[in-house]
Short mmCIF file of C-alpha atoms and ligand atoms in Angstrom, two decimals:
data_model
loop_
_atom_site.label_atom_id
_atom_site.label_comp_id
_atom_site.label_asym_id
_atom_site.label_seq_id
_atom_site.Cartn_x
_atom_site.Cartn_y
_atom_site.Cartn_z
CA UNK O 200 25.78 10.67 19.10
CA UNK O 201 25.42 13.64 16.78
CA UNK O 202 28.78 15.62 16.08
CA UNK O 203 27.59 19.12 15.37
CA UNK O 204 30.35 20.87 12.90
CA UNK O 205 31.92 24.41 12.79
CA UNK O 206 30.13 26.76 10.81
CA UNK O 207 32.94 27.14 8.53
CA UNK O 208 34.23 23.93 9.08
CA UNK O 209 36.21 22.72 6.04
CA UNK O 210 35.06 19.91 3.48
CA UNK O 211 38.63 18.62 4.32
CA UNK O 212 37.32 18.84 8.14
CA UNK O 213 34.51 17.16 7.56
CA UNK O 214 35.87 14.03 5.62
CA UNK O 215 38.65 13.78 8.29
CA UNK O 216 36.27 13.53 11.09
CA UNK O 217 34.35 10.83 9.22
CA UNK O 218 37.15 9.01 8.38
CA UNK O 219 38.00 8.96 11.93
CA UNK O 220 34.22 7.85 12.99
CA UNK O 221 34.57 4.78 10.41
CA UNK O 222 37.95 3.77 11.29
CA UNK O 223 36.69 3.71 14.82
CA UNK O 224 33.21 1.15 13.61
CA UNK O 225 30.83 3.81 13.24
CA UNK O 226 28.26 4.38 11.02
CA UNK O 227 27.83 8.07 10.08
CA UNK O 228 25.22 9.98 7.96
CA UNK O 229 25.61 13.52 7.12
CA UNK O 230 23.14 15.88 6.91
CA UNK O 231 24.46 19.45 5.11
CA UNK O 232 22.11 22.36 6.27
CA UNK O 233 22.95 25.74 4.67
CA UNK O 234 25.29 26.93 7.32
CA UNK O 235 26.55 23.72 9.20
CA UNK O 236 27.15 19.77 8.83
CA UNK O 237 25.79 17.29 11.30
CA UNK O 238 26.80 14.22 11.56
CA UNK O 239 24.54 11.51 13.13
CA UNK O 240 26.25 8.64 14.43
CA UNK O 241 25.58 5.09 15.41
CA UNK O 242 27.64 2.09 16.20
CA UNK O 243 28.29 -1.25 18.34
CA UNK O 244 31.49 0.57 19.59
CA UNK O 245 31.94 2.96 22.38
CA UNK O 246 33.24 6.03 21.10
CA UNK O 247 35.07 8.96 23.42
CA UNK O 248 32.69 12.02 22.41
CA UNK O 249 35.52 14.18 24.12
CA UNK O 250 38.09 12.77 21.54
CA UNK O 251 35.89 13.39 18.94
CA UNK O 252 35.50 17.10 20.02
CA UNK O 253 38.50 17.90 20.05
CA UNK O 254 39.10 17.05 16.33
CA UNK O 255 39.63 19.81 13.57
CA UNK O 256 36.33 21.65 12.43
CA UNK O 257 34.27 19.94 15.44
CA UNK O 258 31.57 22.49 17.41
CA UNK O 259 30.23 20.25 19.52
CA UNK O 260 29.49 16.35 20.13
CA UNK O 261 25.88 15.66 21.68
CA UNK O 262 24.56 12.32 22.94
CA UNK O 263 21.16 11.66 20.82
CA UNK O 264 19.06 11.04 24.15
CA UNK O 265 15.97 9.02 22.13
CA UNK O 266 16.10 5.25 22.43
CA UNK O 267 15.89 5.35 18.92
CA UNK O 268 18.87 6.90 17.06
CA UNK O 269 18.23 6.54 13.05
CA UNK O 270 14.76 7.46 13.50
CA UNK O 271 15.45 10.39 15.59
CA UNK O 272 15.70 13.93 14.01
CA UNK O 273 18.74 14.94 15.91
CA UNK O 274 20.31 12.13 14.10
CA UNK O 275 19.23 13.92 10.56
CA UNK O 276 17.55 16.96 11.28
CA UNK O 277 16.17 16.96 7.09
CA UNK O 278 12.91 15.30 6.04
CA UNK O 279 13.69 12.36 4.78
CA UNK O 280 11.90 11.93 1.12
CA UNK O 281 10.99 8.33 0.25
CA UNK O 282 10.95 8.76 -3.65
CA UNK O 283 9.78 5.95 -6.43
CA UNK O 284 10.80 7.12 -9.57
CA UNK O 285 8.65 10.97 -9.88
CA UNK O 286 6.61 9.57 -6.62
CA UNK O 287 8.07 11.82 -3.57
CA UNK O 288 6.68 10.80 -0.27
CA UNK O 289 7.60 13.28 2.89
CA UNK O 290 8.06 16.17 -0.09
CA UNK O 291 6.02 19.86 -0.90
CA UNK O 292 2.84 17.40 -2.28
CA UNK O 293 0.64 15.23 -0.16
CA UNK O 294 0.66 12.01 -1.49
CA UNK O 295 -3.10 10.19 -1.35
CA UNK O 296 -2.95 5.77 -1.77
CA UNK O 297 -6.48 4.05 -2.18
CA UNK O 298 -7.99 1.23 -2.82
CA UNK O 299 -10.14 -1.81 -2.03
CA UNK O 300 -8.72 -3.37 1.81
CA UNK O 301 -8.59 -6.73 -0.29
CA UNK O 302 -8.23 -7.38 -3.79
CA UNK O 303 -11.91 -9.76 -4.73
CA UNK O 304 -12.37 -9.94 -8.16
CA UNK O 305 -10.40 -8.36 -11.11
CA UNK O 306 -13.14 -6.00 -12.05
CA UNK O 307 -13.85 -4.76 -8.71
CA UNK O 308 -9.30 -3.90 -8.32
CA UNK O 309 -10.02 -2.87 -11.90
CA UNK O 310 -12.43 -0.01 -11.63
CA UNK O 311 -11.79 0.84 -7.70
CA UNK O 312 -8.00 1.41 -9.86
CA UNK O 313 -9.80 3.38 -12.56
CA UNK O 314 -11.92 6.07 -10.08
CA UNK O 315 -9.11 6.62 -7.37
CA UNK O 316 -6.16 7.67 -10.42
CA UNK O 317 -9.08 10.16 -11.95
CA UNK O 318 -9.31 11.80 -8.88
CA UNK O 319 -5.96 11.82 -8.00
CA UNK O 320 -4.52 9.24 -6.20
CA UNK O 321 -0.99 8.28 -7.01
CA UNK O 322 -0.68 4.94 -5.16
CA UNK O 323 -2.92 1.37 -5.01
CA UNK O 324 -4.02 -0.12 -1.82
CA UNK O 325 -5.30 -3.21 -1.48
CA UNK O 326 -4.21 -6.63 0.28
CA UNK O 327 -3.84 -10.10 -0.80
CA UNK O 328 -2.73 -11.23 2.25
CA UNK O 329 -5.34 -10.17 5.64
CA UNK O 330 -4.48 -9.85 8.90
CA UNK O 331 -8.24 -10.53 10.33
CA UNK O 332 -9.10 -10.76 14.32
CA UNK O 333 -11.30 -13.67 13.32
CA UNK O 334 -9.64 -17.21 11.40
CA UNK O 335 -13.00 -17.64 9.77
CA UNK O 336 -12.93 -13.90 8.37
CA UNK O 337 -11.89 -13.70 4.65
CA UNK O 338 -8.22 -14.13 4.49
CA UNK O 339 -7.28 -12.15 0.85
CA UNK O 340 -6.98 -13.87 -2.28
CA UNK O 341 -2.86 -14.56 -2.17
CA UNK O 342 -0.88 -14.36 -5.13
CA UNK O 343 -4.47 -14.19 -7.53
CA UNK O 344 -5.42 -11.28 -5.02
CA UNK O 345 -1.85 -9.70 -6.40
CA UNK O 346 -1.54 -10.21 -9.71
CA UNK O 347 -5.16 -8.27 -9.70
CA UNK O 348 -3.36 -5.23 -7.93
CA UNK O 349 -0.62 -5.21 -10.45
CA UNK O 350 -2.30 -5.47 -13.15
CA UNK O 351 -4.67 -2.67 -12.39
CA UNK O 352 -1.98 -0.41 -10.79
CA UNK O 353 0.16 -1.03 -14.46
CA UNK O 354 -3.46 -0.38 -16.46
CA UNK O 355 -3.40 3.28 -14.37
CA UNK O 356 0.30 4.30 -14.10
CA UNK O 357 -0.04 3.35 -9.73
CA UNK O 358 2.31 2.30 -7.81
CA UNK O 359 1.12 -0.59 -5.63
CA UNK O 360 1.21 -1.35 -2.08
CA UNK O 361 0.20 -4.26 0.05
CA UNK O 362 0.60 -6.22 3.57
CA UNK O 363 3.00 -8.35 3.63
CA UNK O 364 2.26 -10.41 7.19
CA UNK O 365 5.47 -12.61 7.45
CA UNK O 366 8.75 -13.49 6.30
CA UNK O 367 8.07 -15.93 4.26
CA UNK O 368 6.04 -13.73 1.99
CA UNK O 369 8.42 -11.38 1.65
CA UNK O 370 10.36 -12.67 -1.81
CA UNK O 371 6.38 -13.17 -2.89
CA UNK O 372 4.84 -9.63 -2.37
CA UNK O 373 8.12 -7.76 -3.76
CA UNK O 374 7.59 -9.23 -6.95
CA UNK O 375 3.97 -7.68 -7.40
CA UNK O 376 4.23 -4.62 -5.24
CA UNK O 377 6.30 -1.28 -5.06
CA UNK O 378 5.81 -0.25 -1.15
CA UNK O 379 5.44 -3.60 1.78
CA UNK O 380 2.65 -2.45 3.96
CA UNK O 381 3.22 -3.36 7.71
CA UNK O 382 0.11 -3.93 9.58
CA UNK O 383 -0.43 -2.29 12.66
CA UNK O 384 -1.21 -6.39 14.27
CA UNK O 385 2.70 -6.38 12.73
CA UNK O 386 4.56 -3.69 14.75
CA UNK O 387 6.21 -5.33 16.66
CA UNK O 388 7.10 -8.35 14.46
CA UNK O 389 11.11 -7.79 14.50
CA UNK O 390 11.95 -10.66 12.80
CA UNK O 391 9.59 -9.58 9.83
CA UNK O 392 11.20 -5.76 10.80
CA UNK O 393 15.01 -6.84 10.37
CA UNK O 394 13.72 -8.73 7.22
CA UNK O 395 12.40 -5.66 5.58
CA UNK O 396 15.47 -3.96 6.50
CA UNK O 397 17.20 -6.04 4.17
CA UNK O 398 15.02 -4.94 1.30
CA UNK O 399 15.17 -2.60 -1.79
CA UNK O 400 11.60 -1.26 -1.63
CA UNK O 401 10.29 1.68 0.91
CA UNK O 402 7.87 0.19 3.91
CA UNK O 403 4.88 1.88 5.30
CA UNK O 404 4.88 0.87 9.08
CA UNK O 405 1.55 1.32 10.77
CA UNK O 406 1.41 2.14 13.90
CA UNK O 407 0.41 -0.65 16.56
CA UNK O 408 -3.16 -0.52 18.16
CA UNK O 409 -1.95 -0.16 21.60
CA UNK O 410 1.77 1.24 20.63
CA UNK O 411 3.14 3.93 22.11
CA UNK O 412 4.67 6.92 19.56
CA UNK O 413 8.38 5.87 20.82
CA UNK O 414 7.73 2.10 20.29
CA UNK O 415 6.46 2.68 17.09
CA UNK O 416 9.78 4.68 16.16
CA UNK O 417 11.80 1.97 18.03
CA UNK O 418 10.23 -0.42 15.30
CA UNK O 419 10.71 1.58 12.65
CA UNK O 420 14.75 2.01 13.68
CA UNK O 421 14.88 -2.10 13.18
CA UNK O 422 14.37 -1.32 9.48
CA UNK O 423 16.26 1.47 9.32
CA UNK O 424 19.33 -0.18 11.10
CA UNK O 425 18.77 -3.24 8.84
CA UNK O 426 19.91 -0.87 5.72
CA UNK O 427 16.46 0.54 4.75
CA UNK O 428 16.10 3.81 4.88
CA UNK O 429 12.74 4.26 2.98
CA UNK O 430 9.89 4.09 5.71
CA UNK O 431 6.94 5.93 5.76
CA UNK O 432 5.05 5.86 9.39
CA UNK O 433 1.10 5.57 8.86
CA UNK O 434 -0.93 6.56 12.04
CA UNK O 435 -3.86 4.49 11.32
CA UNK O 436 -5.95 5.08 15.18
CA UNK O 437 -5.33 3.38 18.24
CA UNK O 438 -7.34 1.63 21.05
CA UNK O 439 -9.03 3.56 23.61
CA UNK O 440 -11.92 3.73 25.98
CA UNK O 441 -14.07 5.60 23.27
CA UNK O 442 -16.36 2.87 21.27
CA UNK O 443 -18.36 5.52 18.94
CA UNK O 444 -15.54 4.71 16.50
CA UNK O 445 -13.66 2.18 15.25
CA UNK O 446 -10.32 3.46 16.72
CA UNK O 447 -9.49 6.96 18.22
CA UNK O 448 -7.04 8.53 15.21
CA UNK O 449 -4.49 10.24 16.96
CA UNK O 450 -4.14 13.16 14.46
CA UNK O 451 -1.95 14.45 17.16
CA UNK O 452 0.87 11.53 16.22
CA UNK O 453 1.24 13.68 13.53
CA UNK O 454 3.04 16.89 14.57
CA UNK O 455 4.72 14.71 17.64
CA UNK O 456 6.11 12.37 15.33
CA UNK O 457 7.55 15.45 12.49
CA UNK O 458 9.12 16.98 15.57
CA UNK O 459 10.96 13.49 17.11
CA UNK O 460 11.54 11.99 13.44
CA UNK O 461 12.39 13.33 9.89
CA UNK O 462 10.24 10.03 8.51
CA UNK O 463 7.63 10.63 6.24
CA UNK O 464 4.47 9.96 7.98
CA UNK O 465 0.81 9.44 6.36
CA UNK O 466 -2.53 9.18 8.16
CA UNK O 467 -4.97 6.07 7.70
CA UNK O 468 -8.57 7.35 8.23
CA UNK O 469 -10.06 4.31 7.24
CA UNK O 470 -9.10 2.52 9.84
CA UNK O 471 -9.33 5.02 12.16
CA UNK O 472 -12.95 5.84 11.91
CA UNK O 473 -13.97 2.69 10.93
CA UNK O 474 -17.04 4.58 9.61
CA UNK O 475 -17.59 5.93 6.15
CA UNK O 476 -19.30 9.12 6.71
CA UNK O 477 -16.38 9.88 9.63
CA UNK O 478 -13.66 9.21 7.19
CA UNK O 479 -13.45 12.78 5.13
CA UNK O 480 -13.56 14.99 8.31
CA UNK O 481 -10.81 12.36 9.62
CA UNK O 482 -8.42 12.98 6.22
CA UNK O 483 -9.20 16.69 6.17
CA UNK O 484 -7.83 16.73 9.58
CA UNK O 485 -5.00 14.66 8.85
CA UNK O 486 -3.65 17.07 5.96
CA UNK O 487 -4.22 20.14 7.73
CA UNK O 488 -2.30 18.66 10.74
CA UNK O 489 0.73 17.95 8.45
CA UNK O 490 0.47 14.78 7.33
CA UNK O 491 2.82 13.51 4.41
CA UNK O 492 -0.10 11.78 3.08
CA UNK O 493 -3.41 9.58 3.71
CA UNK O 494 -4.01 5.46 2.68
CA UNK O 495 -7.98 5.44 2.27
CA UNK O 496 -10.25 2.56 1.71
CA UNK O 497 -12.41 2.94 -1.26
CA UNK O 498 -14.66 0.20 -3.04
CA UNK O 499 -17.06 0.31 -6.30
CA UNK O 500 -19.91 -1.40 -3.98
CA UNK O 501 -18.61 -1.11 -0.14
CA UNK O 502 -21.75 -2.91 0.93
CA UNK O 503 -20.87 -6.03 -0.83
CA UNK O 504 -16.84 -6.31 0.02
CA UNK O 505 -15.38 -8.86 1.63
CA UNK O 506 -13.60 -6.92 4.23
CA UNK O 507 -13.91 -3.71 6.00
CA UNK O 508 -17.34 -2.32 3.91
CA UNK O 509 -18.65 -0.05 6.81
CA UNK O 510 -14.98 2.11 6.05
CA UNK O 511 -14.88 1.74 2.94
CA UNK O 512 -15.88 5.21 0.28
CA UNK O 513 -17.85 5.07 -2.26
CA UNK O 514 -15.88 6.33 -5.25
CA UNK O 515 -18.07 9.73 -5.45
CA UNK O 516 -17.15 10.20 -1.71
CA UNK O 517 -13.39 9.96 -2.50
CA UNK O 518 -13.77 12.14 -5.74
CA UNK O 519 -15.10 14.58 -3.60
CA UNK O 520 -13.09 14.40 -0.61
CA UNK O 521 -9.84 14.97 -2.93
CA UNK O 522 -11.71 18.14 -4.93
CA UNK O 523 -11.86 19.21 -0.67
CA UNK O 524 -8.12 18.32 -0.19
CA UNK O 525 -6.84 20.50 -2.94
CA UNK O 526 -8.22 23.46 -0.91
CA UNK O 527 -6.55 22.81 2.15
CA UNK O 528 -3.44 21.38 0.90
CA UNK O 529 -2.22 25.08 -0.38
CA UNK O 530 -3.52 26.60 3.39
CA UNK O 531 -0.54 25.23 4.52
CA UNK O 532 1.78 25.39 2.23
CA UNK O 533 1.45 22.00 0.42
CA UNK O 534 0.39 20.59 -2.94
CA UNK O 535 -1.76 17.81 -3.94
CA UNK O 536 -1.85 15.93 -7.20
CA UNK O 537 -0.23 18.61 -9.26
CA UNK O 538 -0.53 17.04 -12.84
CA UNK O 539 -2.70 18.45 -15.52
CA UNK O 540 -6.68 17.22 -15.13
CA UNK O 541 -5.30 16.15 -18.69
CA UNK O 542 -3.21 13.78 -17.71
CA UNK O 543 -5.61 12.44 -14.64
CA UNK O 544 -8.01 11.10 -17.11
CA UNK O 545 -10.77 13.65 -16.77
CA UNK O 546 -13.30 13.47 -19.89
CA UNK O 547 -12.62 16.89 -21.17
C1 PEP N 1483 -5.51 -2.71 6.13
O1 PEP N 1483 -4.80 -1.78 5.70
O2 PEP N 1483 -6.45 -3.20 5.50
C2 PEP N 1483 -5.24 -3.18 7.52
C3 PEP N 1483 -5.54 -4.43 7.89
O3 PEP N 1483 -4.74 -2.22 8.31
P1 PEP N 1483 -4.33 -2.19 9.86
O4 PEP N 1483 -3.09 -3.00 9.96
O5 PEP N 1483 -4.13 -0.74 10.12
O6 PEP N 1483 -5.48 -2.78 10.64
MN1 MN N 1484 -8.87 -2.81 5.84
#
């Protein structure tokens, strides 16, 4: 439930109400807007809301209709910012990750690192681990596949992220990387979910291929409810009766999810196109429809890689797609890779 407070409800009144929610086994978060406190509130319990209501400094107690409660905006009507030391994910700037889809060779995570920090990128992609449809399909290079992807993202001031595809790997992958990647073939992997909620590292949770907006969500709430509160939702296409592209990108995700959730959410036009030359118009959409950011494929010779080629963008493509970004970004009210070209690496 979400206890809505007086407008000039006390500090006094607030802590007293909280202290009342806890004693009674709940778990409260407070959001503080500029003219009232709401409290979002979860528990095992059963809780009277007409009790609560009638406590000191109380406006009004609401049920939080949404299956999922943590997730849900009513719960903490803010944006929730995911930050990694001067990273800010869900913030004013629109925060681009890129990369190789698997790490090959060190040279090829080494200058696919190089091109996507000069033109702007602030996160690595790339896995070491690969979810593929087929068993005979290149499975990522493991723990050689990460040191690669560390190594390069250290070499270009990145933070990394990659897949992690099961439990097990878990203790493995936080070593190398600074954000676990679940894949959308993971969604619905709660044992792997609850795990992650256990974690001290932010998770980007794709969405599922076939999931609906409030399954997602209900996925992301086992993380949450595990103790995580970092995740970022990625909306990375889903399946459909069209076949012209790899998956039908629901850019409209987007604005749904901002209004149900205060998660950070990110757009995956890589996989959603599954085409090269469909991927820019895909991640210009994606920005202009809000999104927190975009995770984009990119490769120093996409015909030759081991996975997912035909998506993958040449690094001149990317270069110019972010030169394109950094017009729209401002259109609506958002920034994108603020630092001087200085400090990008630009030749002067
Ligand atoms: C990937 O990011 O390379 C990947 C396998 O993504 P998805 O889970 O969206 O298919
Ligand atoms: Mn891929």
């Amino acid at each position: 439930m979400v206890v809505v407070m007086k407008e000039r409800a006390t500090d006094a009144q607030i802590d007293s109400v909280i202290a009342r929610l806890i004693e009674l086994g709940m778990d409260v978060h407070r959001s503080s807007g500029a003219t009232r406190t709401v409290l979002g509130v979860v528990g095992a319990h059963k809780v009277d809301p007409g009790v609560i209501g009638l406590l000191d400094g109380v406006h009004e107690v609401l049920r939080i209709t949404e299956p999922y409660k943590r997730a849900s905006r009513s719960f903490k009507p803010e944006d929730t910012v995911v930050t990694l030391d001067d990273l800010r994910i869900g913030g004013d700037e629109v925060i681009i990750m890129a990369g190789p889809c698997s790490a090959e060779t060190d040279e090829q995570v080494m200058a696919t690192a190089a091109a996507v920090k000069r033109a702007g990128a602030k996160v690595l992609r790339g896995g070491a681990f690969k979810p593929r449809s087929s068993p005979y399909s290149f499975q990522g290079l493991g723990e050689q596949g990460l040191e690669m992807l560390r190594r390069a993202a250290d070499a270009h001031n990145l933070k990394l992220i990659s897949e992690v595809m099961d439990v097990s790997q878990i203790e493995l992958i936080g070593r190398y990387c600074d954000i676990f990647q679940v894949g959308a073939r993971n969604m619905q992997n709660f044992t792997l979910l609850r795990e992650l909620g256990r974690v001290k590292k932010p998770v980007l949770l794709k969405r599922g291929i076939a999931a609906t907006i409030e399954e997602w969500l209900l996925s992301s709430e086992y993380i949450l409810a595990g103790g995580n509160p970092d995740v970022i939702l990625c909306e990375r296409g889903i399946r459909t009766f069209e076949t012209a592209t790899r998956n039908t990108l629901d850019i409209s995700a987007i604005p749904v999810v901002k209004k149900l959730s205060h998660l950070p959410i990110i757009a995956d036009p890589s996989h959603g196109a599954g085409r090269r030359d469909m991927v820019a118009p895909m991640a210009r959409a994606a920005v202009a429809a809000g999104a927190d950011g975009l995770i984009i494929e990119v490769h120093p010779d996409p015909d030759h890689a081991l996975s997912d080629g035909a998506q993958s963008m040449f690094p001149a493509q990317f270069d110019r797609l972010m030169a394109e970004l950094r017009t729209i970004a401002p259109a609506i009210g958002r920034s994108i890779c603020l630092e001087p070209v200085s400090r990008r690496g630009w030749a002067r």
